[in-house]
Tab-separated table of C-alpha atoms and ligand atoms in Angstrom:
chain	number	residue	atom	x	y	z
N	1	MET	CA	0.000	0.000	0.000
N	2	GLY	CA	2.979	2.292	0.533
N	3	PHE	CA	2.999	5.694	2.174
N	4	ALA	CA	0.645	8.661	2.343
N	5	ILE	CA	0.853	12.214	3.644
N	6	LEU	CA	-1.520	13.129	6.451
N	7	ASN	CA	-1.306	16.713	7.707
N	8	GLY	CA	2.292	17.231	6.639
N	9	LYS	CA	3.679	13.887	7.820
N	10	ILE	CA	4.559	10.910	5.658
N	11	ILE	CA	3.095	7.826	7.308
N	12	ASP	CA	2.163	4.271	6.375
N	13	ARG	CA	-0.905	4.528	4.159
N	14	SER	CA	-2.832	1.992	6.234
N	15	GLU	CA	-2.537	4.436	9.166
N	16	ALA	CA	-3.811	7.460	7.231
N	17	LYS	CA	-7.317	7.751	8.729
N	18	VAL	CA	-9.671	10.701	9.150
N	19	ASP	CA	-12.418	11.358	11.685
N	20	VAL	CA	-16.081	10.619	10.834
N	21	GLU	CA	-16.820	14.295	11.486
N	22	ASP	CA	-14.291	15.494	8.962
N	23	ARG	CA	-16.202	18.070	6.890
N	24	GLY	CA	-14.786	16.626	3.686
N	25	TYR	CA	-16.368	13.275	4.511
N	26	GLN	CA	-19.701	14.756	5.630
N	27	PHE	CA	-20.202	17.699	3.282
N	28	GLY	CA	-17.576	17.446	0.551
N	29	ASP	CA	-16.287	20.648	2.181
N	30	GLY	CA	-12.888	20.686	0.543
N	31	VAL	CA	-10.909	20.769	-2.684
N	32	TYR	CA	-8.539	18.408	-4.462
N	33	GLU	CA	-5.891	18.022	-7.153
N	34	VAL	CA	-4.544	15.249	-9.341
N	35	ILE	CA	-0.957	15.567	-10.607
N	36	ARG	CA	0.574	13.315	-13.264
N	37	VAL	CA	3.924	11.682	-12.594
N	38	TYR	CA	6.164	10.488	-15.433
N	39	ASN	CA	9.584	8.928	-14.798
N	40	GLY	CA	9.175	9.729	-11.097
N	41	LYS	CA	8.793	13.462	-11.859
N	42	MET	CA	5.718	15.654	-11.478
N	43	PHE	CA	4.348	17.257	-14.649
N	44	THR	CA	3.153	20.905	-14.434
N	45	VAL	CA	3.460	20.820	-10.654
N	46	THR	CA	3.610	24.624	-10.249
N	47	GLU	CA	0.357	25.063	-12.162
N	48	HIS	CA	-1.427	22.352	-10.159
N	49	LEU	CA	-0.306	23.774	-6.819
N	50	HIS	CA	-1.330	27.257	-7.916
N	51	ARG	CA	-4.839	25.998	-8.782
N	52	PHE	CA	-4.985	24.013	-5.511
N	53	VAL	CA	-4.278	27.125	-3.432
N	54	LYS	CA	-6.747	29.148	-5.523
N	55	SER	CA	-9.544	26.544	-5.060
N	56	SER	CA	-8.773	26.402	-1.357
N	57	ASP	CA	-8.797	30.228	-0.996
N	58	SER	CA	-12.071	30.455	-2.886
N	59	ILE	CA	-13.879	28.461	-0.176
N	60	GLY	CA	-12.030	30.106	2.701
N	61	ILE	CA	-9.716	27.266	3.714
N	62	SER	CA	-6.311	28.700	4.519
N	63	PHE	CA	-3.679	26.616	2.822
N	64	PRO	CA	-1.299	25.183	5.430
N	65	PHE	CA	1.853	24.867	3.262
N	66	SER	CA	3.962	27.028	1.005
N	67	SER	CA	4.272	25.698	-2.553
N	68	GLU	CA	7.948	24.897	-1.897
N	69	GLN	CA	7.121	22.926	1.263
N	70	LEU	CA	4.395	20.941	-0.444
N	71	THR	CA	6.501	20.281	-3.556
N	72	SER	CA	9.315	18.785	-1.498
N	73	LEU	CA	6.884	16.694	0.574
N	74	LEU	CA	5.326	15.324	-2.626
N	75	GLU	CA	8.770	14.609	-4.088
N	76	GLU	CA	9.634	12.678	-0.942
N	77	LEU	CA	6.362	10.715	-1.215
N	78	ILE	CA	7.117	9.766	-4.844
N	79	VAL	CA	10.556	8.458	-3.829
N	80	LYS	CA	9.232	6.542	-0.786
N	81	ASN	CA	6.507	4.933	-2.917
N	82	ASN	CA	8.953	4.282	-5.739
N	83	LEU	CA	6.415	5.746	-8.188
N	84	ARG	CA	7.522	5.941	-11.819
N	85	VAL	CA	4.342	6.517	-13.872
N	86	GLY	CA	1.137	7.400	-12.098
N	87	ILE	CA	-0.657	10.115	-10.217
N	88	ILE	CA	-0.617	11.954	-6.936
N	89	TYR	CA	-4.090	12.518	-5.482
N	90	MET	CA	-4.364	15.135	-2.760
N	91	GLN	CA	-7.162	16.900	-0.974
N	92	ILE	CA	-7.658	19.465	1.718
N	93	THR	CA	-10.828	19.771	3.786
N	94	ARG	CA	-12.006	22.370	6.298
N	95	GLY	CA	-11.199	19.892	9.060
N	96	VAL	CA	-13.008	18.116	11.884
N	97	ALA	CA	-15.881	19.845	13.707
N	98	PRO	CA	-19.313	18.971	15.169
N	99	ARG	CA	-21.718	18.641	12.243
N	100	ASN	CA	-23.225	21.985	11.238
N	101	HIS	CA	-23.680	23.376	7.740
N	102	ALA	CA	-22.192	26.770	8.607
N	103	PHE	CA	-18.405	26.907	8.906
N	104	PRO	CA	-17.043	26.213	12.411
N	105	THR	CA	-16.473	29.415	14.357
N	106	GLU	CA	-13.603	28.052	16.430
N	107	ASP	CA	-10.187	27.518	14.854
N	108	VAL	CA	-10.199	24.237	12.998
N	109	ILE	CA	-7.115	22.701	11.434
N	110	PRO	CA	-7.666	21.726	7.789
N	111	THR	CA	-7.139	18.050	7.002
N	112	PHE	CA	-4.617	17.414	4.247
N	113	VAL	CA	-4.195	14.003	2.630
N	114	ALA	CA	-2.070	12.859	-0.323
N	115	TYR	CA	-1.250	9.468	-1.759
N	116	THR	CA	0.123	8.047	-4.994
N	117	LYS	CA	-1.178	5.488	-7.445
N	118	GLU	CA	0.443	3.760	-10.401
N	119	VAL	CA	-1.468	4.745	-13.536
N	120	PRO	CA	0.035	3.870	-16.923
N	121	ARG	CA	-0.390	6.213	-19.882
N	122	PRO	CA	-3.551	5.156	-21.779
N	123	ALA	CA	-1.402	4.114	-24.753
N	124	GLU	CA	-4.024	2.142	-26.658
N	125	SER	CA	-6.850	4.708	-26.355
N	126	LEU	CA	-4.484	7.532	-27.304
N	127	LYS	CA	-4.002	5.730	-30.624
N	128	THR	CA	-7.536	4.567	-31.307
N	129	GLY	CA	-9.622	7.266	-29.596
N	130	VAL	CA	-12.611	6.901	-27.267
N	131	LYS	CA	-16.397	6.913	-27.408
N	132	THR	CA	-18.571	9.420	-25.563
N	133	ILE	CA	-22.182	10.192	-24.691
N	134	LEU	CA	-23.973	13.525	-24.340
N	135	THR	CA	-25.642	14.601	-21.128
N	136	GLU	CA	-27.193	17.774	-19.710
N	137	ASP	CA	-24.801	19.576	-17.349
N	138	ILE	CA	-26.691	19.557	-14.035
N	139	ARG	CA	-23.828	20.838	-11.878
N	140	TRP	CA	-23.628	23.995	-9.779
N	141	LEU	CA	-22.363	27.349	-11.049
N	142	ARG	CA	-18.853	27.251	-9.549
N	143	CYS	CA	-17.320	24.487	-11.646
N	144	ASP	CA	-14.076	26.518	-11.639
N	145	ILE	CA	-13.486	25.355	-8.046
N	146	LYS	CA	-11.949	21.865	-7.968
N	147	SER	CA	-14.361	20.881	-5.230
N	148	LEU	CA	-14.786	17.472	-3.603
N	149	ASN	CA	-18.495	17.727	-4.438
N	150	LEU	CA	-18.467	15.637	-7.589
N	151	LEU	CA	-21.940	14.081	-7.664
N	152	GLY	CA	-22.964	15.793	-10.901
N	153	ASN	CA	-19.732	14.613	-12.525
N	154	LEU	CA	-20.133	11.111	-11.093
N	155	LEU	CA	-23.688	10.720	-12.410
N	156	ALA	CA	-22.547	11.856	-15.856
N	157	LYS	CA	-19.557	9.468	-15.879
N	158	GLN	CA	-21.710	6.585	-14.653
N	159	LYS	CA	-24.156	7.148	-17.496
N	160	ALA	CA	-21.234	7.003	-19.938
N	161	ALA	CA	-19.908	3.818	-18.318
N	162	GLU	CA	-23.332	2.167	-18.537
N	163	GLU	CA	-23.337	2.878	-22.245
N	164	GLY	CA	-19.849	1.436	-22.686
N	165	CYS	CA	-18.331	4.883	-23.207
N	166	PHE	CA	-15.253	6.548	-21.780
N	167	GLU	CA	-16.588	10.031	-21.162
N	168	ALA	CA	-19.788	12.100	-20.952
N	169	ILE	CA	-19.765	15.415	-22.817
N	170	GLN	CA	-21.891	17.843	-20.796
N	171	HIS	CA	-23.954	20.704	-22.203
N	172	ARG	CA	-26.083	23.478	-20.694
N	173	GLY	CA	-28.944	23.655	-23.114
N	174	GLU	CA	-27.310	24.109	-26.526
N	175	ASP	CA	-23.868	25.059	-25.159
N	176	VAL	CA	-21.185	22.423	-24.673
N	177	THR	CA	-19.353	22.926	-21.363
N	178	GLU	CA	-16.882	20.133	-20.546
N	179	GLY	CA	-16.525	16.421	-19.905
N	180	SER	CA	-17.295	14.827	-16.532
N	181	SER	CA	-13.562	14.808	-15.801
N	182	SER	CA	-12.005	16.515	-18.818
N	183	ASN	CA	-12.141	19.576	-21.050
N	184	ILE	CA	-13.593	19.263	-24.554
N	185	PHE	CA	-12.137	20.646	-27.797
N	186	ILE	CA	-13.459	20.708	-31.362
N	187	VAL	CA	-11.606	21.405	-34.609
N	188	LYS	CA	-13.380	22.896	-37.635
N	189	ASN	CA	-11.550	24.031	-40.778
N	190	GLY	CA	-8.289	24.078	-38.818
N	191	LEU	CA	-9.613	26.210	-35.945
N	192	VAL	CA	-9.460	24.646	-32.473
N	193	SER	CA	-12.236	25.789	-30.102
N	194	THR	CA	-12.799	25.143	-26.421
N	195	HIS	CA	-15.075	26.610	-23.741
N	196	PRO	CA	-13.691	29.778	-22.086
N	197	SER	CA	-12.281	29.232	-18.590
N	198	ASN	CA	-15.089	30.774	-16.539
N	199	HIS	CA	-17.320	29.569	-13.674
N	200	LEU	CA	-18.976	26.904	-15.872
N	201	ILE	CA	-15.905	24.692	-16.302
N	202	LEU	CA	-12.716	23.677	-14.561
N	203	LYS	CA	-9.727	25.557	-15.964
N	204	GLY	CA	-7.792	22.428	-16.880
N	205	ILE	CA	-4.028	22.434	-16.563
N	206	THR	CA	-3.881	20.188	-19.643
N	207	LYS	CA	-6.134	22.694	-21.442
N	208	ASP	CA	-3.715	25.502	-20.564
N	209	VAL	CA	-0.740	23.483	-21.870
N	210	ILE	CA	-2.659	22.936	-25.127
N	211	LEU	CA	-3.429	26.673	-25.376
N	212	GLN	CA	0.285	27.437	-25.031
N	213	LEU	CA	1.283	24.733	-27.518
N	214	CYS	CA	-1.187	26.108	-30.077
N	215	ALA	CA	0.114	29.651	-29.610
N	216	LYS	CA	3.751	28.557	-29.977
N	217	ASN	CA	3.089	26.398	-33.034
N	218	ASN	CA	0.741	28.692	-34.949
N	219	ILE	CA	-2.256	26.414	-34.554
N	220	PRO	CA	-5.333	28.694	-34.533
N	221	LEU	CA	-7.272	28.381	-31.271
N	222	LYS	CA	-10.176	30.295	-29.821
N	223	GLU	CA	-11.652	30.012	-26.345
N	224	ARG	CA	-15.334	30.401	-27.103
N	225	THR	CA	-18.608	28.683	-26.306
N	226	PHE	CA	-19.622	26.282	-29.057
N	227	SER	CA	-22.956	24.558	-29.608
N	228	LEU	CA	-24.113	20.953	-29.803
N	229	GLU	CA	-24.618	21.500	-33.514
N	230	GLU	CA	-21.009	22.618	-33.938
N	231	LEU	CA	-19.903	19.596	-31.936
N	232	GLU	CA	-21.844	17.350	-34.276
N	233	GLU	CA	-20.397	19.018	-37.355
N	234	ALA	CA	-16.788	19.191	-36.134
N	235	ASP	CA	-13.931	17.731	-38.199
N	236	GLU	CA	-12.219	16.537	-35.023
N	237	VAL	CA	-13.111	16.325	-31.336
N	238	PHE	CA	-10.801	15.545	-28.459
N	239	LEU	CA	-10.723	15.731	-24.681
N	240	ALA	CA	-7.921	16.768	-22.370
N	241	SER	CA	-7.077	15.887	-18.783
N	242	THR	CA	-4.186	15.071	-16.496
N	243	THR	CA	-4.682	11.318	-16.761
N	244	SER	CA	-5.904	11.152	-20.392
N	245	GLU	CA	-3.599	13.809	-21.956
N	246	VAL	CA	-4.832	14.695	-25.489
N	247	MET	CA	-7.407	11.990	-26.182
N	248	PRO	CA	-9.165	11.675	-29.563
N	249	ILE	CA	-12.956	11.330	-29.442
N	250	ILE	CA	-14.162	9.120	-32.281
N	251	GLU	CA	-17.826	8.738	-31.418
N	252	ILE	CA	-20.478	10.933	-29.766
N	253	ALA	CA	-23.868	9.512	-28.762
N	254	GLY	CA	-23.537	6.595	-31.169
N	255	LYS	CA	-22.498	8.791	-34.110
N	256	LYS	CA	-18.968	8.709	-35.547
N	257	VAL	CA	-16.881	11.877	-35.607
N	258	MET	CA	-16.081	12.117	-39.354
N	259	ASP	CA	-14.692	8.678	-40.285
N	260	GLY	CA	-14.227	7.605	-36.662
N	261	MET	CA	-10.423	7.872	-36.635
N	262	PRO	CA	-8.025	10.184	-34.781
N	263	ALA	CA	-7.334	13.071	-37.182
N	264	PRO	CA	-4.370	15.382	-38.024
N	265	VAL	CA	-4.757	18.352	-35.645
N	266	THR	CA	-5.429	16.057	-32.681
N	267	LYS	CA	-2.440	13.898	-33.620
N	268	LYS	CA	-0.197	16.954	-33.965
N	269	LEU	CA	-1.266	18.168	-30.515
N	270	GLN	CA	-0.613	14.712	-29.056
N	271	GLU	CA	2.907	14.846	-30.489
N	272	LEU	CA	3.537	18.360	-29.110
N	273	PHE	CA	2.092	17.330	-25.751
N	274	VAL	CA	4.478	14.371	-25.484
N	275	GLN	CA	7.374	16.715	-26.296
N	276	GLU	CA	6.239	18.954	-23.430
N	277	ILE	CA	6.101	15.996	-21.029
N	278	GLU	CA	9.586	14.925	-22.129
N	279	LYS	CA	10.910	18.446	-21.646
N	280	GLN	CA	9.758	18.437	-18.028
N	281	CYS	CA	10.054	14.765	-17.069
N	282	GLY	CA	12.508	13.108	-19.482
N	283	ALA	CA	12.031	10.647	-22.321
N	284	LEU	CA	8.918	8.476	-22.308
N	285	LYS	CA	9.229	4.802	-23.156
N	286	GLU	CA	7.770	3.861	-26.527
N	287	SER	CA	4.222	2.744	-25.833
A	1	PDD	N1	-10.105	15.758	-13.580
A	1	PDD	N2	-12.835	19.250	-16.046
A	1	PDD	C1	-13.164	18.466	-15.003
A	1	PDD	C2	-14.564	18.475	-14.504
A	1	PDD	C3	-12.188	17.645	-14.408
A	1	PDD	O1	-12.509	16.875	-13.359
A	1	PDD	C4	-10.865	17.648	-14.936
A	1	PDD	C5	-9.765	16.820	-14.346
A	1	PDD	C6	-10.575	18.480	-16.028
A	1	PDD	C7	-9.210	18.561	-16.625
A	1	PDD	O2	-8.319	19.211	-15.754
A	1	PDD	P1	-6.770	18.880	-15.756
A	1	PDD	O3	-6.284	19.040	-17.136
A	1	PDD	O4	-6.186	19.891	-14.834
A	1	PDD	O5	-6.625	17.466	-15.257
A	1	PDD	C8	-11.581	19.271	-16.550
A	1	PDD	C9	-9.121	15.087	-12.755
A	1	PDD	C10	-7.985	14.515	-13.489
A	1	PDD	C11	-9.837	14.099	-11.865
A	1	PDD	O6	-10.849	14.460	-11.316
A	1	PDD	O7	-9.359	12.982	-11.719
């Protein structure tokens, strides 16, 4: 099982336990992050920690570490767990207090937990692409906070799983927002489009890397809201997330995207994305 971090200390994971009155457990009163690890090194760690602190600030939990402190703790955890390719999951909650919806008035120490998991790159799906469903976005209006409250996302993902699909593409009425655990991109006549990073979606770190890669490589990209009709008529569709990277979407609600094969702009972005990983984390094994 390896080691975990509980409130700043690295301990045996089997001993990392939280109280039944932890507000994360009872209310989902907390925020989380998932960081990719390649070759034992964290990818885009600064960006993830920045978003973690921002999510935490936005719900009034004061972050108990500096970025430097947390980075070195996480590095130590990776070494202790001998993690090569996988993820770090971490969350911070408001802490333990007698159950009451309003925030505790006394000083409560936030609960911080982190652990690692081996997760290989999804090599096969990156080549062949994945199938998706469509579902109405029923979530709250602060999707920019990476909150532990994931029921809307879970219900969407479950619906996809029941239909043998990898992801659920969510939409608010006619407007496509994002996947249940990913950001969604379309390509039409060479232009890449993705939902603007506002309160309706999570500002994905992978999305931001893609934005930078497009800018550097003269690939036209616009952050703009696009419709279900545009999604249906797109030349290419892909999703982006920490665990899935740049993942081609080849089918939406039983209908093929063009000829149902990963297409040129998506493939180019996959190639550039791998170069970015290798720049930060060293060469990836051929997969
Ligand atoms: N999910 N949108 C949602 C709703 C997400 O949950 C995620 C990530 C993303 C993509 O963000 P990023 O590129 O920073 O991973 C977009 C993580 C991986 C998860 O919940 O496991």
